[in-house]
Steps between C-alpha positions, in 0.01 A plus 500: 500500500784730406688411195727804515872475573639690803730790440804272593391226262446760231845640550672158493316418173645821349844450633519139376349585165743775447792280601377220278456719188824675534744229624362157437291541171791616283692182590206247502575356162870472582433337830292232313727428208811493708341311778694709746391574851498887540670532836563871458128563460429303831765706670312818402168342597653429838608863535148608416361274774308283262635171650365596847150637405299258717734486804525728803763775510663339810621222283617725205175499325276776369195441717263447226227232448437200268293707272773753446741214438260338240467834324881514473517145361230589247682811378843320468338201332335745256830574340714189582372163608853382593564782735153477627530131592843535674355801700190308607700198601750703695227664714229240528714184514854613602407752769138461615533164668772644731270789587197273568674214685845611598630590848592850588873400461430339155306809383787736603777268347330372188192716413664850551746457216219370272247765586750775472600400160858404590457131408260261326321195636379174355263219587610145445189279470473326168705175442543279207235263633300744708325771306121520543550224763701713745442248778723265294802701606813281524760747631579410855635696799640285779581634839871486608552680829413871450492465130297361209675303235308545170514270195291526182431674177275782397402606142338799320593737786459868411773744600721237665819581301479860637352431848668548837265251674280221382201374706524121450225249576626174631377190683596512859324187640169319533180586673295270717318380179830401337482788250790718415541825702612771248679802648640817364856593563697815412816409302769761415611437133861535603470196734738222421339220298255726312529487122282723291502474115283681252513317170126494404425629148140633544217578271401820687590735796855434371657781701376367827755266663390146533742260672563142623624458859691211626541478875781257599543466883426866556532585856287796637413589864175361643420861576441539123179299529220711372182503715364182651695187390175304476309767313737556210242360250221730616746794506605457142130461395432836654807637324375361166154658567667841523735426215202434277380848538828622362512258217132609423621854501779421263250329261280822531801711390574286203132501401491881544796529266336274247191721501697825462719368225202355311295821530774714376588276212134467397458876481813540295479205258301559187331240281245556235534876526435531881641416845445133600347628827202583293437138427253320726718182507786705652268703728367183653840361572594832669184509693553146637860574597398819669217334695726211621772739601260696713352188659848379568589827666191497729585132599872585569419805701229327701728218601774743594241698708384188679852410592561848625199495721578157647214322336510163342635529142597147388209459257525856378870484428442177312219683300731786423800295405297267280298764323767766458768268366270331252374848409875590441541208260174564310571881480849436370375251245237742367757782491704295263195435283411867493862580401492230222840415362659783690378348829736207422798725495701574815516877453123527552540334835155327516659155417718549819179565704368159385819320588526674840126446583523119443722453806235666726257223430765255627698673780366568861250207451374398157165602365386143583620547856313828529182323401568233745548763784177672403304179497627415847413839626148442365490187717531241225 
């Protein structure tokens, strides 16, 4: 076993951390309070090649691997959960499915602008009545000559308001058992009949765009079908497996930030004539946070390594997503406790970590769904 990062991975970590500290961190509180998507930051991230880390250079990417990408998500999430979430969604949900399942023509037309940072992508799966039960999709795509005509509604879709393309899941027919065939179709956001609104007032990750999409007789070429028409469901399950690694990495970043803030504050804050870091009650809290952060990191990095080495990673990505996101919430909660009354105030930031971390236990498959995935992988 070798737990050392490669030279390239170490360089990416430094580059992303420097960018996060210098560009994103000074604006993190503003991004949260104003609930404004930082488009200019994403333009800079595109210029740095961050949006194309796990994609080959031939499609505008940086030629990196999943682990490098997870490290980038971790470093961005460490300073701003909103930016981290939108970054993770753009790469793992908006672009990755096109790389994994798209034709050569689709990769050149749709993936290249995403990987090169010239555009953002989005993934339209969740519907008002189809959340954890993704098989309950009601959106339909009916063949009309050389086109699909799509009708339906999607909700809670990350980045949709700023995306150039949305990968939409839709029912395209029935299989031999009478069950719905769910396919994935690439829909340009400027197509006639696409209406995107972003009116959600969220508890956390407020600077990450979350939108509702209405598709009213939207006509797109059948050539925009992504992958095998009958394997759309298994394709997006694979997409979610990979996406869980990035959400786990985001949880890891928030947990790491909670640890760093808590440790710094505990050393500076004095009560009863000495720093509160000298009190065992505080030391035990810090020790627990540090342990869970390190365990999360090992789990996130292992699942990314498995994916990079073409090994099964469904169970491990569920482990990582479940443990790292719940760690993020626990760590942020304890960080507030360590800060006392100051932890409840926006300027100390730890309250934002808690609000941001909560979504991670819900999105990309709830904690309950992760436990279900793990149980099924165990053969239950």
